[in-house]
XYZ file of C-alpha atoms in Angstrom:
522
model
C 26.893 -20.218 23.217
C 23.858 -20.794 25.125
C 22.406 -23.045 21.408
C 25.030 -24.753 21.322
C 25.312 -26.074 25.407
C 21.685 -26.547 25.135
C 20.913 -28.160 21.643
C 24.721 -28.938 20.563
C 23.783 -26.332 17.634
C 21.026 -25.812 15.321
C 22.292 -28.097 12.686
C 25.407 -30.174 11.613
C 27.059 -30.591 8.321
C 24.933 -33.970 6.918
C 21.942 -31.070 6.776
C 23.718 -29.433 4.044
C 24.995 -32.187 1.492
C 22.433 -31.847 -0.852
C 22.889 -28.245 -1.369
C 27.382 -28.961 -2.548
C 28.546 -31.006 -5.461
C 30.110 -33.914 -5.133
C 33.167 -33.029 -6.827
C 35.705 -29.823 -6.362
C 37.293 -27.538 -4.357
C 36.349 -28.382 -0.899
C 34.342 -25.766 0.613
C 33.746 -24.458 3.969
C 31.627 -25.626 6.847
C 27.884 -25.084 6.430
C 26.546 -25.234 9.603
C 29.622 -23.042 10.657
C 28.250 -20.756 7.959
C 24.891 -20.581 9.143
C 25.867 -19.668 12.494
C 27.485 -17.052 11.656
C 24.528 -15.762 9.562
C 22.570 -15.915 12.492
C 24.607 -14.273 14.699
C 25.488 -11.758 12.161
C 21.415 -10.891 11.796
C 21.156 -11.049 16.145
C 23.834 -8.211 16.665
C 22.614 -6.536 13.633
C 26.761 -6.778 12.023
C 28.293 -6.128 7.852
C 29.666 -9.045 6.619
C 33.051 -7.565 7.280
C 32.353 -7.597 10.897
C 30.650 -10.686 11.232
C 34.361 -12.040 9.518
C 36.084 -10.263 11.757
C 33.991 -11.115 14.973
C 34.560 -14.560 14.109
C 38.593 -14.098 14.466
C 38.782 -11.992 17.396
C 35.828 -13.020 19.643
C 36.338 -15.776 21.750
C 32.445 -16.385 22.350
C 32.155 -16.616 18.553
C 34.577 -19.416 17.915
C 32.994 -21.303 21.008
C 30.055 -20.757 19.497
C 31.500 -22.227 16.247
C 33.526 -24.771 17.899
C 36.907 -23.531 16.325
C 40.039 -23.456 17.674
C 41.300 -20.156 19.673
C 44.061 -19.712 16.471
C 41.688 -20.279 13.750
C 42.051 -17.337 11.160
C 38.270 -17.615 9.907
C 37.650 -16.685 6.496
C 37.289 -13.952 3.691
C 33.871 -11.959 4.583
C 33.064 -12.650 0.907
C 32.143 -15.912 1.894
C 29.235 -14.885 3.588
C 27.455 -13.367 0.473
C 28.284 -16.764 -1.472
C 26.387 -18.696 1.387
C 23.248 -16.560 1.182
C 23.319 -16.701 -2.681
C 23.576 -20.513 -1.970
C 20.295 -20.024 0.673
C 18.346 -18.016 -1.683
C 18.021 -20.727 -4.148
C 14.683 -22.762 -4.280
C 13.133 -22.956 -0.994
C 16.777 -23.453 1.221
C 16.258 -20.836 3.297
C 13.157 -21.733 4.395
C 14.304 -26.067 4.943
C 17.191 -23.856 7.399
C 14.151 -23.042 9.171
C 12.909 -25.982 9.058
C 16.085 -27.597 10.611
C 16.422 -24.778 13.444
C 12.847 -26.056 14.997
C 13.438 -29.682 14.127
C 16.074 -29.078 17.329
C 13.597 -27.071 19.122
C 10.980 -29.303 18.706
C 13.423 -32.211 19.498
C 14.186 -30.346 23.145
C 10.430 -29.551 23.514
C 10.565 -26.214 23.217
C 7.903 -25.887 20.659
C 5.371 -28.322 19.910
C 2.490 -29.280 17.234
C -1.361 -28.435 17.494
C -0.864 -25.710 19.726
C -2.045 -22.033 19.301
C 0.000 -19.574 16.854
C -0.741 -16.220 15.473
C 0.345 -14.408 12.555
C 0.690 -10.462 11.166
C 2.500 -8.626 8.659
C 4.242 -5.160 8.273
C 5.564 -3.757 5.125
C 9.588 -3.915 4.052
C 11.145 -0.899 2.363
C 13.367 -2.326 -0.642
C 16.892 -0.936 -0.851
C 16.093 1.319 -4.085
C 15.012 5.088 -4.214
C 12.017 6.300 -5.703
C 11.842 7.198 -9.258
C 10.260 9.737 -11.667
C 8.911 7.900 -14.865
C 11.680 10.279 -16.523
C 14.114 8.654 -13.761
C 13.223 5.338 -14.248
C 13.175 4.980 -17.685
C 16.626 7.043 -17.791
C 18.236 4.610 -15.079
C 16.485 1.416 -16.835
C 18.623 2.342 -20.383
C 22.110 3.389 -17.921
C 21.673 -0.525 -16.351
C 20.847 -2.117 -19.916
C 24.567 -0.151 -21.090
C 26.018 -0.975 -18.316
C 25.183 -5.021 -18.690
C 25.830 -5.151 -22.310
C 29.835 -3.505 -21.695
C 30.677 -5.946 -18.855
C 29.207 -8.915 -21.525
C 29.604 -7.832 -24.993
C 31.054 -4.351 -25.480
C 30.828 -4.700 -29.351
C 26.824 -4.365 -29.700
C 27.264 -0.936 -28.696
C 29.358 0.299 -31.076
C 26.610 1.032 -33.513
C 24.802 2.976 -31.208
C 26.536 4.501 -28.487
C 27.910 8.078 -29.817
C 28.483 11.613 -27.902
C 24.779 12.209 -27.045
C 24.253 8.602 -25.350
C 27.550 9.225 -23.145
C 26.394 12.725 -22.233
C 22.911 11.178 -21.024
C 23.694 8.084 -19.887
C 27.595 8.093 -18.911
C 26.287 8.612 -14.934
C 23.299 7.711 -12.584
C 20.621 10.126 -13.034
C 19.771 12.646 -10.317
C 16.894 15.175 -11.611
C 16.062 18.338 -9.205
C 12.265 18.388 -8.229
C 11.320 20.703 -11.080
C 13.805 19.667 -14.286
C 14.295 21.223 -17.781
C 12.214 19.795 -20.776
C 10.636 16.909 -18.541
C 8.536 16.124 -21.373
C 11.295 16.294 -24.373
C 13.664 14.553 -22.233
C 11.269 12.150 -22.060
C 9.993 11.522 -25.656
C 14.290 11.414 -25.658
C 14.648 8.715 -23.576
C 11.393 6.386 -24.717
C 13.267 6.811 -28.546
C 16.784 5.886 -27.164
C 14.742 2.737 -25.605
C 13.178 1.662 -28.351
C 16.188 1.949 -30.394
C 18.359 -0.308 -27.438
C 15.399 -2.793 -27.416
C 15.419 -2.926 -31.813
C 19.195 -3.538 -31.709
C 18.858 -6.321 -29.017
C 16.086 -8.149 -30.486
C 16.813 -11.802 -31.653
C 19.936 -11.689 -28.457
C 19.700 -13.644 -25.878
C 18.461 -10.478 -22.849
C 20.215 -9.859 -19.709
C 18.207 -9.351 -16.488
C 18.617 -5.653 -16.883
C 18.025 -5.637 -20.487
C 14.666 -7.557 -19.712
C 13.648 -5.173 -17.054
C 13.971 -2.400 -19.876
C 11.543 -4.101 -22.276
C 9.177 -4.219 -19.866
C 9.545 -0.736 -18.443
C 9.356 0.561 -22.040
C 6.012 -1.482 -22.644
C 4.508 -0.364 -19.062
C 5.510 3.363 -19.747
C 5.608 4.397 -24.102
C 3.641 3.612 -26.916
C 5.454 2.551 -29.823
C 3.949 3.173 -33.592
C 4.291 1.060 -36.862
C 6.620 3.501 -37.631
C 8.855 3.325 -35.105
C 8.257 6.589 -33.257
C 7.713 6.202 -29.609
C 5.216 8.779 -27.111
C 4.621 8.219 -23.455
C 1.759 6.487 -22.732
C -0.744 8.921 -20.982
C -4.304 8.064 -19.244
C -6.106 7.300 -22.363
C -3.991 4.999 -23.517
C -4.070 3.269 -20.586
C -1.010 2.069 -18.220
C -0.865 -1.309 -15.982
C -2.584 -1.947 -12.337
C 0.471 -0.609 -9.747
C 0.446 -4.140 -8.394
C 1.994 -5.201 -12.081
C 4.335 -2.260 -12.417
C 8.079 -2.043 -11.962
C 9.393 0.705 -9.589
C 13.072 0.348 -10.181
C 15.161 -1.419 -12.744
C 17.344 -2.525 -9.897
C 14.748 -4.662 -8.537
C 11.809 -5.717 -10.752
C 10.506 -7.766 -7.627
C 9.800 -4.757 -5.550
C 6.101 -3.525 -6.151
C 3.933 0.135 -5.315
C 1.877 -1.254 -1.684
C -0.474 0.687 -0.043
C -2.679 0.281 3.402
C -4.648 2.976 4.176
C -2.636 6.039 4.653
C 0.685 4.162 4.193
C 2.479 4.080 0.681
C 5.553 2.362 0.073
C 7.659 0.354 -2.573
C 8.960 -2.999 -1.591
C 7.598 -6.015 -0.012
C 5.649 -7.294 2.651
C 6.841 -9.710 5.693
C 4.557 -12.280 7.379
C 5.368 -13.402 10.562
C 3.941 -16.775 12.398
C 4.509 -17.428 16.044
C 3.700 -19.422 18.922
C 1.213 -17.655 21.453
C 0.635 -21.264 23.918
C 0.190 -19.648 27.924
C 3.175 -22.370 29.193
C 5.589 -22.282 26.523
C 8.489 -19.981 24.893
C 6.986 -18.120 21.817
C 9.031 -19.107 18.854
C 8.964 -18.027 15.650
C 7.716 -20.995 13.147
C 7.223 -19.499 9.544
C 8.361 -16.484 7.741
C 6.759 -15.314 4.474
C 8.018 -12.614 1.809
C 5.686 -11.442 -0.717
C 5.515 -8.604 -2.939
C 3.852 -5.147 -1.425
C 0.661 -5.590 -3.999
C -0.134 -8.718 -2.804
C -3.247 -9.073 0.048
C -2.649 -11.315 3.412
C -5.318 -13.791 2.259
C -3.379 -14.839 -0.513
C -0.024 -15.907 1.575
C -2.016 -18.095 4.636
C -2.048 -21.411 2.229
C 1.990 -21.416 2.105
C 1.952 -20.500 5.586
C 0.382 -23.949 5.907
C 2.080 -25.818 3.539
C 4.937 -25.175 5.327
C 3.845 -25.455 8.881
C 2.527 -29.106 7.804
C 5.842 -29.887 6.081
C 7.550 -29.038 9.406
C 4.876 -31.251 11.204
C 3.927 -27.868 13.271
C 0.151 -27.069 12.217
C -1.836 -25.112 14.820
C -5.030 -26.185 16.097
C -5.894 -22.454 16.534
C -4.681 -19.845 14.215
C -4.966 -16.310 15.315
C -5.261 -13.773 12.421
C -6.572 -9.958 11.872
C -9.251 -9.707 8.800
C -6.821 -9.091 6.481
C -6.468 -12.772 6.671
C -10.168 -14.294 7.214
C -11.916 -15.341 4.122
C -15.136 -17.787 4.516
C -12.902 -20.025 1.992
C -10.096 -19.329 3.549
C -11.325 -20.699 7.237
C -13.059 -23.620 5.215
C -9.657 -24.802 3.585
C -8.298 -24.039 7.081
C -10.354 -26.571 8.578
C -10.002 -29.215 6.244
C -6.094 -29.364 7.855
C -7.821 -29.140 11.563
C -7.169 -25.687 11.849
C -9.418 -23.301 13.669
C -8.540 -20.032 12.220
C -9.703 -17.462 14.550
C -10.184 -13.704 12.996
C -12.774 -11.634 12.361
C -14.599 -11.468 8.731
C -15.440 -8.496 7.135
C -18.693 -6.945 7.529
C -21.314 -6.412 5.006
C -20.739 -3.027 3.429
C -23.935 -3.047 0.755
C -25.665 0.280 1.209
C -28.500 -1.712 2.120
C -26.679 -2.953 5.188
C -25.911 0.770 5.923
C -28.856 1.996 5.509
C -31.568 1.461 7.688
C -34.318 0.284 7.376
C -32.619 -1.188 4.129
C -33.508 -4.505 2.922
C -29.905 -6.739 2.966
C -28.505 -10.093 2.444
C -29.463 -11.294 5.618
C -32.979 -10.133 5.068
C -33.608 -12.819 2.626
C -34.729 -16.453 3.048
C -32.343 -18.804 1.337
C -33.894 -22.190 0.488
C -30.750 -24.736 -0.728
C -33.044 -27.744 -1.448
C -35.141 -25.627 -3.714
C -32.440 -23.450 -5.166
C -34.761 -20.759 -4.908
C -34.745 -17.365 -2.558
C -37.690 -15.297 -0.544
C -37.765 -11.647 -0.412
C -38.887 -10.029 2.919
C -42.199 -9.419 1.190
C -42.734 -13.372 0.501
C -41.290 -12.826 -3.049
C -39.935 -15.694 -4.457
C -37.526 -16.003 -7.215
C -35.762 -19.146 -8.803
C -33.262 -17.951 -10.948
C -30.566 -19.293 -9.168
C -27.051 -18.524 -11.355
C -23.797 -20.302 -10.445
C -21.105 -17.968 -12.384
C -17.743 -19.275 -12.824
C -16.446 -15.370 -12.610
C -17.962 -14.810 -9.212
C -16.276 -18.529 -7.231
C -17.614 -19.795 -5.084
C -20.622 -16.944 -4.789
C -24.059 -18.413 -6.071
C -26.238 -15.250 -7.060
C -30.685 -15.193 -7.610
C -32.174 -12.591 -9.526
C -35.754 -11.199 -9.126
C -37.220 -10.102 -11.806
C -38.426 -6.739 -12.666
C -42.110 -7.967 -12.809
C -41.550 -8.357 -9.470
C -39.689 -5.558 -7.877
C -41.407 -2.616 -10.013
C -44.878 -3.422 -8.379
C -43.297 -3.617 -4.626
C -43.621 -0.626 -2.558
C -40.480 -1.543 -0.782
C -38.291 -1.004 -4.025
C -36.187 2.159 -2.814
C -34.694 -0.026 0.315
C -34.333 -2.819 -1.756
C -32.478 -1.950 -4.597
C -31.331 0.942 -6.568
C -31.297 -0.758 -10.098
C -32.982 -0.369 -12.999
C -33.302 -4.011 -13.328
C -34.789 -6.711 -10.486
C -32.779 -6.829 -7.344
C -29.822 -9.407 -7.254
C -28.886 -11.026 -4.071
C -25.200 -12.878 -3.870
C -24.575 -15.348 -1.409
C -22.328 -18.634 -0.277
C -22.850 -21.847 -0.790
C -24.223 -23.710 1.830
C -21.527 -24.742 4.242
C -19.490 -21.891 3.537
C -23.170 -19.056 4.650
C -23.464 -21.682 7.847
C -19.523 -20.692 8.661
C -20.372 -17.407 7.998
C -22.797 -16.804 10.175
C -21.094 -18.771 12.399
C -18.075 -16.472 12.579
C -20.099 -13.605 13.047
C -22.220 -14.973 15.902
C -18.776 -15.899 17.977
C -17.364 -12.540 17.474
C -20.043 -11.358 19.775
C -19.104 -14.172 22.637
C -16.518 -12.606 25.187
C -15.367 -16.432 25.179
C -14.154 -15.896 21.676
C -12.879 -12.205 22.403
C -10.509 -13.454 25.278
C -9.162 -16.187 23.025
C -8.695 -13.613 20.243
C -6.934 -11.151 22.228
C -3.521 -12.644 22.306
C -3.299 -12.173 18.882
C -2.274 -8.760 19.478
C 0.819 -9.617 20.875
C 2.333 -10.836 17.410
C 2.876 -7.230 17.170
C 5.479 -6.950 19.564
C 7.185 -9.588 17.785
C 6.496 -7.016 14.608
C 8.328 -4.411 16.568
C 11.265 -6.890 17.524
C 11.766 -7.679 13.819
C 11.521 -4.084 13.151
C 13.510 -1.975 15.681
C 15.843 -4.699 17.296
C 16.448 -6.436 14.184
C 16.605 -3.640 10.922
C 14.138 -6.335 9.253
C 12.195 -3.189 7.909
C 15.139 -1.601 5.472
C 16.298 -4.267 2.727
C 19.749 -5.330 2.902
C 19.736 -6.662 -0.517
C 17.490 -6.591 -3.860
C 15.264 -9.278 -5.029
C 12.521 -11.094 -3.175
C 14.784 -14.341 -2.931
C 17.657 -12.677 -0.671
C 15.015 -10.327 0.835
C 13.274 -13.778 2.261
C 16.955 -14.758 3.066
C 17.024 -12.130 5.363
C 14.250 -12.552 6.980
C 14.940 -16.445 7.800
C 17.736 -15.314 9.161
C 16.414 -12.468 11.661
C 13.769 -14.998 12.390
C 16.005 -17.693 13.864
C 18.088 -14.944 15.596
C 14.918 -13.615 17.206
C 14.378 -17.424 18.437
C 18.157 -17.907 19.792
C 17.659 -14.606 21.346
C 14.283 -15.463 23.359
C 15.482 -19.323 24.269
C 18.516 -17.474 26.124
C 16.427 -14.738 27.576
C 14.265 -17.137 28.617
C 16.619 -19.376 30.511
C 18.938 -16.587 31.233
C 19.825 -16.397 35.601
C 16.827 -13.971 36.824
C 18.953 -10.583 37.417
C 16.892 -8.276 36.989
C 18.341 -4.667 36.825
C 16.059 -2.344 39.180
C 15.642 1.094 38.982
C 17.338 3.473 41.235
C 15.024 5.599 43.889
C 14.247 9.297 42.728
C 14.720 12.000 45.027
C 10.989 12.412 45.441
C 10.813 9.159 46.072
C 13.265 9.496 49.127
C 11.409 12.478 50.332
C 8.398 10.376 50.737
C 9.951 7.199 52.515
C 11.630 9.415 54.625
C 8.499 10.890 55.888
C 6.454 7.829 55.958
C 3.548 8.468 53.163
C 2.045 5.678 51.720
C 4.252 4.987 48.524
C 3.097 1.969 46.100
C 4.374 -1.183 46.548
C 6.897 -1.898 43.151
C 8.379 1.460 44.311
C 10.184 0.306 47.366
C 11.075 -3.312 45.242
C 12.463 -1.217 42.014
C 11.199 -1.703 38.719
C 13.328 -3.758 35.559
């Protein structure tokens, strides 16, 4: 109610034509849509209530701008519009057109500060056994092919298959012939994949082939073993989890493990302004932070909302990634990681820093006034230059031990030029309480973590797939705005809390009681 007094609604109709056909069945209102999605995500409702809130709830169809009789529609509806917003990049132009009207009522505002942290998302599958998964990847393939084309499976669906496959696997913690069942279930596979092959593949029969390949070992003879740790099996970053959604990746953070995604979240952090969400990023779990600040900017430019500082924890910093950072005028503020060479540990170890660098001459000075000039520009190592001593060198030096630990002459990796001044740059304003005030406010992204989190369910998938996972986080992004531009110009009645007993007792007597005591707290 308050969005649509205020900014006469987050968006209108003409936002949406491109995303209809011309032609058909006329459809719904978008922007009435939308709303609803929003307000569905900001009091956390099923589609079935959001449906239903919009035919009973007065504050809903002022919100919507419908008539007091309107009958709404079918909550089915509702899951056609998000399969609608999780095409191409939609869902993230929606946010773009939510702060195109906050930005038009000056509620948010270019080259100001911003900060940005993630949290992991659980995806809405259970964990699986490789006996499990494989089992469950063959039970979806069956399933597809008998909504589709019932016929293929008459030459291979018999007693045995409908015994194993007729219902969704549940296996206790310690099942019978794990490993026979197994070998089983690799075989029935492999003989699902043969009779497929040259057909056009579902998404479920796809997911199959590549389960089989990450998990068996096929021979030229057409007998099939699990693959085991000589064989070899795929980094956990590449491997699917579920055949229910091949998006949803193994992560791990220190002593956290979980399968699903990751969420990042960009807000506003100025000292005289509301902080709004701007940007919302899904990737998968496997993925590092570094890797997702480049779209963050792409779309932060396309929505002509760039920061001129960037606040960001070190899973974010790079010395490339604060030099590509610049190049749009952004300061991106964050600490780099340290040097962890066992040199650097050890002291008094000869490190990086120990050596003189000379650019012009392409050639590098030990401590001991060494000098080598093989300088080596490998294509494998981007955008690292490296110089190696050579053993002629090293073997005489009585330094050797603290120096290096190889065989070989000692090899010293470093940046190019402007990217080693950055560097050191970055590491001598970390130690300037300047930079540590500035870089303090970043912390509070993480109550905005907990908002999405605890207020918001942003943590448990609603859906599968990364596309409607983003979906859903657009949309509890935008609801988290709506929800902090009417908190924030919301009447000041602040709720206080009532006087304790002990309290009583001491105002009663006269003791000295602090001051937000007497007042009452919110």
């Amino acid at each position: 109610m308050w969005v649509r007094d205020h900014l006469d609604g987050l968006w209108s109709d003409e936002d949406f034509v491109a995303w209809y056909p011309r032609d058909g069945r006329p459809g719904l209102s978008p922007a009435q849509l939308a709303t609803v999605s929003v307000l569905q995500f900001l009091l956390n409702l099923s589609d079935r209530q959001a449906a239903e809130a919009v035919r009973c709830r007065i504050d809903f169809k002022y919100a919507l701008d419908l008539d007091l009789d309107d009958p709404g529609f079918h909550h089915s509806v509702l899951t056609d519009f998000r399969d609608r917003l999780a095409e191409d990049d939609r869902a993230d132009r929606l946010l773009g057109l939510a702060l195109e009207r906050m930005k038009a009522a000056g509620l948010v505002r270019e080259r100001g500060r911003q900060r940005t942290d993630s949290t992991n998302v659980l995806a809405a599958v259970r964990d699986l056994t490789r006996l499990e998964l494989i089992t469950e990847a063959i039970r979806a393939t069956l399933e597809e092919l008998a909504r589709e084309d019932p016929s293929v499976l008459d030459a291979l669906v018999d007693e045995q298959w409908a015994k194993r496959y007729g219902r969704p696997v549940r296996l206790v913690s310690q099942p019978s012939r794990p490993v026979g069942r197994l070998k089983d279930a690799g075989q029935d596979a492999f003989a699902l994949l043969t009779l497929l092959r040259g057909r056009a593949r579902g998404r479920h029969a796809e997911g199959l082939r590549q389960i089989f390949l990450q998990n068996f070992v096929p021979d030229s003879r057409g007998a099939v073993r699990p693959r085991s740790d000589d064989d070899g099996f795929p980094p956990r970053r590449l491997r699917i989890v579920s055949p229910y959604d091949l998006e949803a990746r193994w992560g791990c953070r220190g002593d956290k493990r979980w399968t699903g995604y990751l969420i990042h979240t960009t807000e506003t952090c100025d000292d005289d302004t509301i902080n709004l969400v701007t940007d919302v990023a899904t990737t998968c779990a496997s993925r590092n932070d570094s890797t997702a600040l480049s779209g963050v900017h792409d779309r932060l430019e396309q929505r002509k909302l760039l920061p001129a500082e960037h606040l960001v924890d070190s899973g974010y910093t790079s010395v490339v990634g604060m030099h590509q950072a610049a190049r749009r005028t952004i300061t991106l503020i964050g600490p780099l990681h340290t040097n962890n060479s066992w040199q650097h540990r050890t002291q008094p170890g000869f490190s990086r820093d120990a050596f003189t660098i000379d650019y012009d001459r392409r050639q590098v000075t030990c401590p001991n006034g060494k000098t080598s000039g093989d300088w080596i520009e490998p294509p494998a190592q981007a955008p690292y230059l490296v110089v190696k001593f050579d053993r002629r060198l090293c073997d005489p030096c009585a330094d050797r031990s603290r120096c290096t630990r190889s065989k070989e002459g000692r090899s010293v990796t470093f940046l190019p030029r402007d990217l080693h001044k950055l560097q050191a740059s970055n590491r001598q304003d970390q130690q300037d309480s300047a930079w540590l005030r500035t870089y303090g406010s970043r912390s509070g992204v993480e109550g905005t973590i907990n908002e999405f989190v605890n207020a918001h369910r942003a943590r448990d998938c609603r859906y599968r797939g990364l596309a409607k996972t983003h979906v859903q986080h657009v949309l509890t992004a935008i609801a988290v705005n709506v929800e902090r531009l009417h908190a924030h110009h919301a009447p000041a009645a602040r709720r206080k809390r009532p006087i304790t007993a002990f309290q009583q007792y001491l105002i009663n007597r006269e003791l000295p009681i602090p001051r937000w005591w007497r007042q009452g707290a919110a």
